[in-house]
Short mmCIF file of C-alpha atoms and ligand atoms in Angstrom, two decimals:
data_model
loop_
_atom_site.label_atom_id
_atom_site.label_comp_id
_atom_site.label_asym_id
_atom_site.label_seq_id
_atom_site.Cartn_x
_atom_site.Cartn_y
_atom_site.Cartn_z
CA UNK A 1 0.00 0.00 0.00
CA UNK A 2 1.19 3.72 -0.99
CA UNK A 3 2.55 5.55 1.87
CA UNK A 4 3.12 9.56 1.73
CA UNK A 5 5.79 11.13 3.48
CA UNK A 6 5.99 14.59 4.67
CA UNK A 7 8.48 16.58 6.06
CA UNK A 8 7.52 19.11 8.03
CA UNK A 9 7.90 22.92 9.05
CA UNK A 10 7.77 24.92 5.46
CA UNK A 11 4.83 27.50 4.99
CA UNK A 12 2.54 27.07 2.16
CA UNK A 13 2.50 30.01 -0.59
CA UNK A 14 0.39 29.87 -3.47
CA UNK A 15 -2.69 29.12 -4.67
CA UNK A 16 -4.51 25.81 -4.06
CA UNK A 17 -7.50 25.11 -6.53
CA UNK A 18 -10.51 23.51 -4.62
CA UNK A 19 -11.90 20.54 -6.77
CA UNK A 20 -15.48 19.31 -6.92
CA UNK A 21 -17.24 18.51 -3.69
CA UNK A 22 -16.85 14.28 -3.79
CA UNK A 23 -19.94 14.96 -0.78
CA UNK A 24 -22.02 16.49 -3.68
CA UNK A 25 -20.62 14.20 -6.80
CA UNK A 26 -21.50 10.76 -5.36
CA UNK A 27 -25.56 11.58 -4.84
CA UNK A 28 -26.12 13.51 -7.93
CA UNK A 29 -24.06 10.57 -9.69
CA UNK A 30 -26.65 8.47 -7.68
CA UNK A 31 -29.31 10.58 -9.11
CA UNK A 32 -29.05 9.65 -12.63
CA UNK A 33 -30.73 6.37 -11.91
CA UNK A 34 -33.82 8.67 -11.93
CA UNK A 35 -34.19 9.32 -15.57
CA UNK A 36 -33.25 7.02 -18.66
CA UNK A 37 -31.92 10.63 -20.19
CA UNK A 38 -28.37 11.21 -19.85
CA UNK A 39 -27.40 13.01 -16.72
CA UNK A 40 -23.98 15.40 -17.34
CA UNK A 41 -22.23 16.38 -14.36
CA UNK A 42 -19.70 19.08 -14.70
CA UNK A 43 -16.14 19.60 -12.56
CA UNK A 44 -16.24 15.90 -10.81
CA UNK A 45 -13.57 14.90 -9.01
CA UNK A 46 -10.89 12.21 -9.69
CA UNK A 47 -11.40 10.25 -6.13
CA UNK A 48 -11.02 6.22 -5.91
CA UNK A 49 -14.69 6.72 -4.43
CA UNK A 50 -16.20 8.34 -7.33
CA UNK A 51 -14.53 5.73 -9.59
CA UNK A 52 -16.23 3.16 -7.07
CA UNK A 53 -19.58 4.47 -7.60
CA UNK A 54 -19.21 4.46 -10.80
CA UNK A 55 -18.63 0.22 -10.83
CA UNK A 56 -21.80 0.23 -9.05
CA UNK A 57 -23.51 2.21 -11.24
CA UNK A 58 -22.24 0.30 -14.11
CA UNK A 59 -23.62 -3.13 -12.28
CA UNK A 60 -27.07 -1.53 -12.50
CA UNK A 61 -26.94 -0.87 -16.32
CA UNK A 62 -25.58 2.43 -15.69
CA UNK A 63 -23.27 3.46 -18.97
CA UNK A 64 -20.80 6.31 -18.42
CA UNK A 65 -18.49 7.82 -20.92
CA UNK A 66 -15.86 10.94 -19.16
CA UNK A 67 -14.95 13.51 -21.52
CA UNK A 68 -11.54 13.89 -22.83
CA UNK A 69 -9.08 16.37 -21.40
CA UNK A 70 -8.90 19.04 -23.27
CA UNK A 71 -6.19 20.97 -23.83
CA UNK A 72 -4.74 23.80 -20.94
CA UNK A 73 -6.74 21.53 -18.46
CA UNK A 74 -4.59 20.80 -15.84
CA UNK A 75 -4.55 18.04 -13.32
CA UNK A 76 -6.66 19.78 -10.86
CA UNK A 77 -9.46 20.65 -13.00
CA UNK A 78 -12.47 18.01 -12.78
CA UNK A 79 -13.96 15.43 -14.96
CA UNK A 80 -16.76 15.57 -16.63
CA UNK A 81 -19.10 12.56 -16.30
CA UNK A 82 -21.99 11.64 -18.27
CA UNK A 83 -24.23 9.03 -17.30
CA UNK A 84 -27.39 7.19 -18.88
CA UNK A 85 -29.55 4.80 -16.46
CA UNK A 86 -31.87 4.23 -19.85
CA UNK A 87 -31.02 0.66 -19.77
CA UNK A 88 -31.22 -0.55 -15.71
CA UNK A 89 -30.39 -4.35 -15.52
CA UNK A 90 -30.27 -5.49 -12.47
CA UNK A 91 -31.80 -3.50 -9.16
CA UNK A 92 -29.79 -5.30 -6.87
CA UNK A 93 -26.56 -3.98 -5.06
CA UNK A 94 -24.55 -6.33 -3.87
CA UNK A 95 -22.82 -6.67 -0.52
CA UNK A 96 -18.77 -6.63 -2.21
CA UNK A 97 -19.57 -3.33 -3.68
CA UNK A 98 -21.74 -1.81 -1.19
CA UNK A 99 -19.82 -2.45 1.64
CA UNK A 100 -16.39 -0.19 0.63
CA UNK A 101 -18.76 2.70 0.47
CA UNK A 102 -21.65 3.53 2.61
CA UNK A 103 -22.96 6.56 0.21
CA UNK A 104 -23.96 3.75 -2.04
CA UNK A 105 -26.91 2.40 -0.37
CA UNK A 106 -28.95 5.77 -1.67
CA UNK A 107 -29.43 3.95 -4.50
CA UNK A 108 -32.00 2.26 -2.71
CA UNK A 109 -34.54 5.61 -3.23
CA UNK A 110 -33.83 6.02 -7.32
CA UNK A 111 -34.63 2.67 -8.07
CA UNK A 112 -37.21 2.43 -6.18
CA UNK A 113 -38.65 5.09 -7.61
CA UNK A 114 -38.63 4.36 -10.71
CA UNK A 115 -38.66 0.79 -11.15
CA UNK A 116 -40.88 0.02 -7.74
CA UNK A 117 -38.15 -2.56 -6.27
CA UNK A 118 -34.75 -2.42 -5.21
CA UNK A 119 -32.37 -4.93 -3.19
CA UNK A 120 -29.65 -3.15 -1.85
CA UNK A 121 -26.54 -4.68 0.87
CA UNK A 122 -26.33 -3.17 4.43
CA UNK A 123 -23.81 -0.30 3.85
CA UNK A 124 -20.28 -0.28 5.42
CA UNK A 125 -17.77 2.83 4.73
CA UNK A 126 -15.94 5.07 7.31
CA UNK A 127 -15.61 3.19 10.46
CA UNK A 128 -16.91 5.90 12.39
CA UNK A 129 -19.57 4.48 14.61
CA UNK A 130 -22.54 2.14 13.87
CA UNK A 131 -24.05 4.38 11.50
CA UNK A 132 -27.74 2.93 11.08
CA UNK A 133 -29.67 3.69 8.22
CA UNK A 134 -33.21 3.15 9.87
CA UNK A 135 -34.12 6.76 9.06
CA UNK A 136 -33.87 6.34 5.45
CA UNK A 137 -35.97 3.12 5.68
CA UNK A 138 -38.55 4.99 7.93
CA UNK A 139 -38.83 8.14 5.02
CA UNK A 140 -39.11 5.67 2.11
CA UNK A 141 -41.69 3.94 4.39
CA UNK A 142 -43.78 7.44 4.60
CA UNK A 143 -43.66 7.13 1.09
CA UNK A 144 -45.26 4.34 0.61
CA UNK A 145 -42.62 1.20 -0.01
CA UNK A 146 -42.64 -1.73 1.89
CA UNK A 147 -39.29 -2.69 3.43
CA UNK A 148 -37.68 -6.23 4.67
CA UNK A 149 -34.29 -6.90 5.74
CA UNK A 150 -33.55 -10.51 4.60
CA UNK A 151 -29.65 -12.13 4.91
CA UNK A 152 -27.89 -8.64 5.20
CA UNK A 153 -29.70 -7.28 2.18
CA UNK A 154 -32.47 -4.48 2.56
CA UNK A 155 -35.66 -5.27 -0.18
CA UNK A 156 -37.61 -2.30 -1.15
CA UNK A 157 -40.95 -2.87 -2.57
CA UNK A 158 -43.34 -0.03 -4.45
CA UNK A 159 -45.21 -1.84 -7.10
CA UNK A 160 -47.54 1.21 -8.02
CA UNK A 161 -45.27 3.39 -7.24
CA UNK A 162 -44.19 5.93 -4.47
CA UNK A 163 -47.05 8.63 -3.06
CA UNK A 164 -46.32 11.42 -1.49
CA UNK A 165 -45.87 12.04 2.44
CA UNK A 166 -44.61 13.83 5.56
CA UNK A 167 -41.78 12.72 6.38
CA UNK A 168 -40.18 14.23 9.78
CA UNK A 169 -36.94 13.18 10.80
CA UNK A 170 -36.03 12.43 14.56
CA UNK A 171 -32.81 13.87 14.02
CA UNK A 172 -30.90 16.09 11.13
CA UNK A 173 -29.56 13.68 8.66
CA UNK A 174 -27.75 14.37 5.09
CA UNK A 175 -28.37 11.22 4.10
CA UNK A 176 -31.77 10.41 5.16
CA UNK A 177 -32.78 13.61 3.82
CA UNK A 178 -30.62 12.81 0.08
CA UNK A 179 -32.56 9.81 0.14
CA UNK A 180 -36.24 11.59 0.67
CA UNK A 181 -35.61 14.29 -2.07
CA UNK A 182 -34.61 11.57 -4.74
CA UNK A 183 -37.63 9.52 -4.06
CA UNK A 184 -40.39 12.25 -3.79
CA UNK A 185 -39.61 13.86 -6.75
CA UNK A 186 -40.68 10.86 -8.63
CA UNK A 187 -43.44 10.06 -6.07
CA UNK A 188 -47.21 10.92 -6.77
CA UNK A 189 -48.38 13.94 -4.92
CA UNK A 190 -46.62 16.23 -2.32
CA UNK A 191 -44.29 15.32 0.27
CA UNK A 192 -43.26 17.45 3.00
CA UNK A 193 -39.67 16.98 4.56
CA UNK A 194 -39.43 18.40 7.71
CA UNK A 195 -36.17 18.72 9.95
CA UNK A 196 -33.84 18.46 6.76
CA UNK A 197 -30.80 18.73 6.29
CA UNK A 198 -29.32 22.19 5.49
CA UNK A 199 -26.51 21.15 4.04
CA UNK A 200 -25.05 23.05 0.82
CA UNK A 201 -24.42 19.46 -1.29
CA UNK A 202 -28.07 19.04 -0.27
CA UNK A 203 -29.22 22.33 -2.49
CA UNK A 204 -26.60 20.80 -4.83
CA UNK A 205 -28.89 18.16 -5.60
CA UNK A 206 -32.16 19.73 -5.15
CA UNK A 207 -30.59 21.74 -7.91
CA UNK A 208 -29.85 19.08 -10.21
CA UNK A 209 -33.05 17.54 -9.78
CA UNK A 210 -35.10 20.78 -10.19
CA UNK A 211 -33.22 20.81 -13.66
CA UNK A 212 -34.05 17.41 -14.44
CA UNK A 213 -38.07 18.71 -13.83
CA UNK A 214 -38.06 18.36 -10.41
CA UNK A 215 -40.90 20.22 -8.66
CA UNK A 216 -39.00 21.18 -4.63
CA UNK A 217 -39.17 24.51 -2.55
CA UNK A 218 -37.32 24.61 0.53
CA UNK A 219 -33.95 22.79 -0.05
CA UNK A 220 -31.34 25.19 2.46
CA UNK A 221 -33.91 25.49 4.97
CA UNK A 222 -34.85 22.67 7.40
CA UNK A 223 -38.95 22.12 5.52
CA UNK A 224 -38.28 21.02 1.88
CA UNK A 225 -41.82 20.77 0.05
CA UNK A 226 -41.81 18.24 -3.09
CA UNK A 227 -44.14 18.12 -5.70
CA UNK A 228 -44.23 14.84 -7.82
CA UNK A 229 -43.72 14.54 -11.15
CA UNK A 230 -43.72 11.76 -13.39
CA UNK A 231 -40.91 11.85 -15.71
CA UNK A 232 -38.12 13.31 -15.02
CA UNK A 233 -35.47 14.21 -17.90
CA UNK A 234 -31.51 14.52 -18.83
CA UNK A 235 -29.90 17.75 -17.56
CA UNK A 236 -26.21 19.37 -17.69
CA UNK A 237 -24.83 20.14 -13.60
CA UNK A 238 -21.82 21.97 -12.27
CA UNK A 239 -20.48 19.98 -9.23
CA UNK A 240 -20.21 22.57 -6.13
CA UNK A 241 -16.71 23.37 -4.61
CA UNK A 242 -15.98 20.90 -1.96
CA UNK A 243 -16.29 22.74 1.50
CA UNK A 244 -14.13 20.15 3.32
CA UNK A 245 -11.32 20.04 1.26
CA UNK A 246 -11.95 24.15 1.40
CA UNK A 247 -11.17 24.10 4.62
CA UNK A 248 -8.49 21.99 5.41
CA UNK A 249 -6.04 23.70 2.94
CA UNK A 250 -7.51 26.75 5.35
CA UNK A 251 -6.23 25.09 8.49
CA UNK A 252 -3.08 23.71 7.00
CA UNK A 253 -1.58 27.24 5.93
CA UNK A 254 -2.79 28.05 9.24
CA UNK A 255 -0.48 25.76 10.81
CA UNK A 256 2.15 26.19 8.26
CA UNK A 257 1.69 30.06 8.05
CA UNK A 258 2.33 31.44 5.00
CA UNK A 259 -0.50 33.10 2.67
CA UNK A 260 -2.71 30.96 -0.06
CA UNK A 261 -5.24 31.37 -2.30
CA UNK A 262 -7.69 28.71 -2.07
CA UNK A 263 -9.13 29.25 -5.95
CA UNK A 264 -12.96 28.41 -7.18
CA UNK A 265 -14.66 28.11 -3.92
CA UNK A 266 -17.18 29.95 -1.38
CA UNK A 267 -16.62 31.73 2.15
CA UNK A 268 -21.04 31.07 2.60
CA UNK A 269 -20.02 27.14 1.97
CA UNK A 270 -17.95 27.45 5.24
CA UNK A 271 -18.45 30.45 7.35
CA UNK A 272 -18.47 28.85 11.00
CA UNK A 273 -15.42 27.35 10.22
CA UNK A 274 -13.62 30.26 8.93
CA UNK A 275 -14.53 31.84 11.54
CA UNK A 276 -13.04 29.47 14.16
CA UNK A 277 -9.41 30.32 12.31
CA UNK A 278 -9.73 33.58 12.39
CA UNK A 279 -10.50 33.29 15.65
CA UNK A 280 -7.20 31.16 15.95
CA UNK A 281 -5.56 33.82 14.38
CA UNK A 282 -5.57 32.96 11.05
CA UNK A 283 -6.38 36.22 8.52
CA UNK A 284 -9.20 35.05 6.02
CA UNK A 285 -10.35 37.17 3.22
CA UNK A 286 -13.06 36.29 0.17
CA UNK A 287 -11.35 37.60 -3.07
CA UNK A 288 -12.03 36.99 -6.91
CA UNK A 289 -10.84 33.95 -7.13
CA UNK A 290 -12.01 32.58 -3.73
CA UNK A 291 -10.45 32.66 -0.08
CA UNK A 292 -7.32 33.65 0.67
CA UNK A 293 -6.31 32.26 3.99
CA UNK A 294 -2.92 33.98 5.78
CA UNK A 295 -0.65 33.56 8.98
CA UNK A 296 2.20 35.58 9.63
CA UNK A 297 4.77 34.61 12.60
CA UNK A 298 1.82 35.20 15.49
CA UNK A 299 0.81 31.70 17.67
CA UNK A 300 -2.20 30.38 17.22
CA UNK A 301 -5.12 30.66 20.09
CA UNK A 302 -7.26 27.84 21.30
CA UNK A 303 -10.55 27.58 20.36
CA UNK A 304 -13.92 26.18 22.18
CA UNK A 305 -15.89 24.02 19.37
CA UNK A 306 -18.87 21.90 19.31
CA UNK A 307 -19.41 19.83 15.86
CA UNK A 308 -22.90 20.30 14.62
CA UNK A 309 -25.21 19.69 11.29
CA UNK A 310 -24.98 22.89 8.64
CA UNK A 311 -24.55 26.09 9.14
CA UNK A 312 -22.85 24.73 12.28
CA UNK A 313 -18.67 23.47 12.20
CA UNK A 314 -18.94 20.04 10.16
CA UNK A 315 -17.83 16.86 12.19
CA UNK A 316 -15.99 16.40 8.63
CA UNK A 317 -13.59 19.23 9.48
CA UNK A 318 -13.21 18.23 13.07
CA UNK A 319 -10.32 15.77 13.08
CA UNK A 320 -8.27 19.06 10.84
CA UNK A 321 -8.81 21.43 13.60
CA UNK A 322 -7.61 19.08 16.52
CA UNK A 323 -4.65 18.66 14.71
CA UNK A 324 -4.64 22.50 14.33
CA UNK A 325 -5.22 22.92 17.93
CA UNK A 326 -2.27 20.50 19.02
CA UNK A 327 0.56 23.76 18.21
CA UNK A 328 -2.20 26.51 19.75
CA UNK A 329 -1.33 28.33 23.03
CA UNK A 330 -3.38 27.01 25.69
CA UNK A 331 -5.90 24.42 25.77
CA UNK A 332 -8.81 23.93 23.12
CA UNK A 333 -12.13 22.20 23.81
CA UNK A 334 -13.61 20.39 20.78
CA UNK A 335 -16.80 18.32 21.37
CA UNK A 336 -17.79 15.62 18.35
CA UNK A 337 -22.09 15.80 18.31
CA UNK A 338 -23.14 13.80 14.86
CA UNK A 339 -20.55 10.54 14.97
CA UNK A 340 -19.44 8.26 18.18
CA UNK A 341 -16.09 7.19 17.69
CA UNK A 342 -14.90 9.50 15.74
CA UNK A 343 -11.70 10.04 17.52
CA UNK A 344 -9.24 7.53 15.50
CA UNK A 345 -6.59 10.52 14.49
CA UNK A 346 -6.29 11.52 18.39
CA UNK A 347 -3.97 8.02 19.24
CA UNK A 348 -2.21 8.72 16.06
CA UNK A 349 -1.44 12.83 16.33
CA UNK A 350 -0.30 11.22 20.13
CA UNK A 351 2.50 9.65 18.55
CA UNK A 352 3.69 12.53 16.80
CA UNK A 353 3.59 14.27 20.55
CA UNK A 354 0.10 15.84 20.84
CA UNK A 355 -1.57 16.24 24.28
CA UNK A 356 -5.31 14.95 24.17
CA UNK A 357 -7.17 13.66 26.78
CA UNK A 358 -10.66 12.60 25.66
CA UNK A 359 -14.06 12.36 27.71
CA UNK A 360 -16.91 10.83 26.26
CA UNK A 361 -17.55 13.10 23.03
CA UNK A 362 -15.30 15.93 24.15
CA UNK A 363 -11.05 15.99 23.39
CA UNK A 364 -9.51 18.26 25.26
CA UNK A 365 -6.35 19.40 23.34
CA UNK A 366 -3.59 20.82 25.20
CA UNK A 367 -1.43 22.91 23.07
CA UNK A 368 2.43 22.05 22.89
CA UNK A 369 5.58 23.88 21.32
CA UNK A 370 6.33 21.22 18.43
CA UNK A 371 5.20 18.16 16.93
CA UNK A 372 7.83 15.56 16.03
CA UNK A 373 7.67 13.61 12.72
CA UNK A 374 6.98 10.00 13.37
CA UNK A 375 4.83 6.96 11.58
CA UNK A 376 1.29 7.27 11.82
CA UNK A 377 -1.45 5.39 10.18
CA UNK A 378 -4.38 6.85 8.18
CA UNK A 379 -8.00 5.48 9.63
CA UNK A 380 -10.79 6.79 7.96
CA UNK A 381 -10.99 9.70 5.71
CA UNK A 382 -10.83 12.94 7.76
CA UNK A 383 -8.52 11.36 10.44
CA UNK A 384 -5.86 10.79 7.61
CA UNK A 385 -5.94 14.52 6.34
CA UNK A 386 -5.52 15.52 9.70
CA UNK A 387 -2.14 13.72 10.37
CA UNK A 388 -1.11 15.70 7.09
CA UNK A 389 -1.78 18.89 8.45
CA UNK A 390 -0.01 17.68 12.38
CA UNK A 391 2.67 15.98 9.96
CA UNK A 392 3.11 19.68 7.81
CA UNK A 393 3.91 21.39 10.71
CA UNK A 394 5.82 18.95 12.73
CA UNK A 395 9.82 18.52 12.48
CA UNK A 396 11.39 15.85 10.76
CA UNK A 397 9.54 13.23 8.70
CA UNK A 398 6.01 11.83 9.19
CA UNK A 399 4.85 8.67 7.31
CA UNK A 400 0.99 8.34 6.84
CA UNK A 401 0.73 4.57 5.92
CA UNK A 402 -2.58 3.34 4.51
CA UNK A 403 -2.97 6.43 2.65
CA UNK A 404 -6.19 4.72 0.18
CA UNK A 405 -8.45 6.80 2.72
CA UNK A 406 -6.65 9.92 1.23
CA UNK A 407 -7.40 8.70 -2.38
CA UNK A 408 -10.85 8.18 -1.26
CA UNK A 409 -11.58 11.85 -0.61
CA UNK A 410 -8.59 14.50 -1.34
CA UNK A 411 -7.69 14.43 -4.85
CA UNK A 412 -4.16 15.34 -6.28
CA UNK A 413 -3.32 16.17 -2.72
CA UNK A 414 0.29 16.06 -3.08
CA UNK A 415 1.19 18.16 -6.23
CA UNK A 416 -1.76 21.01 -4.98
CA UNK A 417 0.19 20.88 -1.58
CA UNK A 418 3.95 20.66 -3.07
CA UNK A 419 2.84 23.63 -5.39
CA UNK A 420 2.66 25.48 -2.68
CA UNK A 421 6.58 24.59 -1.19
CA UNK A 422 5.05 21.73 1.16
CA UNK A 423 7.80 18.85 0.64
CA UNK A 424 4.93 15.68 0.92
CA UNK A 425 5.93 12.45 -1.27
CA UNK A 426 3.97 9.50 -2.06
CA UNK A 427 5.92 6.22 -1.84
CA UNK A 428 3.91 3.65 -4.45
CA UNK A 429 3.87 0.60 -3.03
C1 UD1 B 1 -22.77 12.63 5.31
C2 UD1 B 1 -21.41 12.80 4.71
C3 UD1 B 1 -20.33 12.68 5.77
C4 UD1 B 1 -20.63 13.65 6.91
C5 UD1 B 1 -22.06 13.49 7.42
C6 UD1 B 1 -22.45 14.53 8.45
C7 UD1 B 1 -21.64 11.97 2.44
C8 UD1 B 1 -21.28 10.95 1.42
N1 UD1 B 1 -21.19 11.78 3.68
O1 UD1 B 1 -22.81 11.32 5.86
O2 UD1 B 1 -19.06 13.00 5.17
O3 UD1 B 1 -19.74 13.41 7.98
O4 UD1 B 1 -22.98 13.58 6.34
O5 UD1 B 1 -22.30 15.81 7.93
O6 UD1 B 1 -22.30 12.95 2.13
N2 UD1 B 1 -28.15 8.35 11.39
C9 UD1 B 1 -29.02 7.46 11.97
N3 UD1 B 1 -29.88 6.76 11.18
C10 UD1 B 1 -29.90 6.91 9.83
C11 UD1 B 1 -29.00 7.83 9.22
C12 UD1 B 1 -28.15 8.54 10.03
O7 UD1 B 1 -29.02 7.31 13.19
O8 UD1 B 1 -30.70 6.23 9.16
C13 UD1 B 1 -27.21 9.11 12.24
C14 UD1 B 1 -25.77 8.82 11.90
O9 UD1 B 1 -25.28 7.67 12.53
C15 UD1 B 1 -25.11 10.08 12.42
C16 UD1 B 1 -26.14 11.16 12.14
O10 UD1 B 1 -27.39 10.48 11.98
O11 UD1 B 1 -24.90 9.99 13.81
C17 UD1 B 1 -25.89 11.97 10.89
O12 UD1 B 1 -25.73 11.10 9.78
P1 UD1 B 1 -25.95 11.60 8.29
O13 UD1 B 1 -26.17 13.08 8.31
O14 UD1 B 1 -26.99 10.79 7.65
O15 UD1 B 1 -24.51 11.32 7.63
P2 UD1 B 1 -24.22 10.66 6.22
O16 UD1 B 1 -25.19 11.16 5.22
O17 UD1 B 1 -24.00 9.23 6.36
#
């Protein structure tokens, strides 16, 4: 397995371009099982999940073609995918595939949508907690299918078809509330989604699926109304910027110091936590391009934060700010709210000399002079980009083995980091 090596203690000066959210890509690649017109998404990352997806997509009858590079593109700048469900095969999918990546049990609400039966594995993914998915069984329920869980696989049933409902979730949730919006818009009559998620890759596809003929109102705001339709038809779609990837550039040129430009994205995809790094003391300005993020020679101050669902501080970008954290002055307080056990990275940035006590869902992070450069092991997707940003700043050389959880979420992470004078290698296995 690859392994990337960094050595640490260089500031980062440049610009960074932000690629494709891979949050956004997978359900609107998802959401092309919805029409048998071809479904054109615009600026999609190059992540091993996204090829993934695509496998299972292909299993389902799915065909896919990516457009050509053309020339000037550079490595940074996205794919563009375009995908045709005309033909769907098979509406089963199966445990081998399902299992690498949880994002690919939304299926379920596409197919059966449209073809009133789907038979879909258990997820697995990120081993961040149990992560149920009885919520998304409970909306398509208020919709109408009938749902059994037989030898690991979930069977979704909706011979005439979905009907509109209220659907009011127990407890924010993007996936839950991905799943609703894909399955009412094909549904007959209105359904009301209360509690939603707010998230910006959830207006992403609400988006998408409004171009496709979609009839929703709401999507941003925690009601999302959805009126049926029928039919619904091919469309072209621009990928938004990824938010996560957004802001952990942000926090490492915190830690780093130096000044970058992080190009194509949004402050208003982010703003709670670019406010926690200016409140580090990080300078953060929207420009032209995008954000430009600086530190001069001044410490870092510890910060008090509590994960939460959107507009709050994403539990995605929590693992980056403890590692943040472990060079502040004093002691920081971060509490995780949406995942148990998702405190993998605090063993790990440990072993490069980080103080971290944890209590139940709150690590307190005690601030030290310098990190030291040691072996670490990547976990699950966010913990891995965190030991980056402890293993930028720390002296000496940090090896992040298992780095496939890297490739599953940060694309061309080296060269946009070692444009900017950050000396990180990848040793190919
Ligand atoms: C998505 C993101 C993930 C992010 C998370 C929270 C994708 C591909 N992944 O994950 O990166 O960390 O949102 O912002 O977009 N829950 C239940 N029952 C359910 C569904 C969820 O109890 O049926 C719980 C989960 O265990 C978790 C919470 O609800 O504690 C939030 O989960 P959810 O918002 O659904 O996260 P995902 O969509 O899986």
């Amino acid at each position: 397995m690859d392994r990337i090596v960094i050595r640490g203690g260089t500031p980062l000066n440049g610009v960074i371009p932000i690629s494709g959210a891979k949050n956004a890509a997978l359900p609107l690649m998802i959401a092309s099982l919805l029409t048998e017109d071809t479904l054109e998404l615009v600026n999609v990352p190059r992540l091993a999940d996204v090829q993934l997806l695509l496998r299972i997509l292909g299993n389902h009858g799915v065909d896919h073609t990516v457009a050509g590079k053309r020339p000037g593109q550079s490595l940074e700048t996205g794919q563009t995918l375009r995908l045709s469900a005309r033909d769907v095969i098979d509406t089963t999918a199966p445990y081998d595939l399902v299992s690498r990546m949880r994002a690919s049990f939304w299926v379920i609400a596409p197919l059966v949508a449209r073809f009133g039966e789907a038979r879909v594995s258990m997820p697995g993914g990120c081993a961040i907690g149990t992560r149920p998915v009885d919520l998304l069984l409970t909306a398509l329920e208020r919709l109408g299918a009938e749902i059994e869980v037989d030898g690991g696989y979930v069977i979704a049933h909706a011979p005439r078809g979905l009907k509109g409902g209220e659907i009011a979730f127990s407890k924010v949730t993007v996936s839950g509330t991905h799943v609703a919006l894909m399955a009412a818009s094909l549904a007959d009559g209105t359904t009301v989604i209360d509690n939603a998620a707010r998230e910006p890759e959830i207006v992403d596809l609400a988006n998408c699926l409004s171009k496709m003929g979609a009839r929703i109102g709401g999507a941003g705001t925690s009601q999302i109304v959805i009126d049926g339709v029928p039919r619904l038809h091919g469309a072209t779609h621009e990928v938004l910027p990824d938010r996560i990837e957004t802001g952990t550039y942000a926090m490492a040129v915190a830690v780093t110091g130096g000044d970058v430009t992080l190009a194509g994205t949004r402050p208003e995809l982010l703003q709670t936590a670019l406010d926690v790094l200016a409140e580090a003391g990080a300078t953060v300005q929207a420009t032209n391009e995008g954000i430009r993020v600086h530190r001069n020679g001044a410490g870092l101050s510890p910060v008090d934060v509590t994960t939460d669902p959107f507009p709050g501080f994403p539990t995605d970008l929590q693992a980056q700010l403890m590692a943040l954290m472990t060079v502040a002055n004093g002691t920081s307080r971060i509490r995780e709210t949406i995942f148990e056990n998702r405190f993998m990275h605090v063993g790990e940035l440990a072993r490069l000399g980080a103080r971290i006590r944890l209590d139940g869902d709150l690590a307190v992070v005690e601030g030290v002079d310098r990190l030291r450069g040691a072996p670490v092991m990547a976990t699950d997707l966010r913990a891995s980009v965190s030991l980056v940003i402890a293993g930028l700043v720390a002296e000496g050389e940090t090896t992040i083995n298992r780095v496939y959880h890297l490739d599953r979420g940060f694309e061309a992470l080296e060269a946009k980091l070692g444009r900017c004078g950050a000396q990180v290698e990848r040793i190919r296995a």
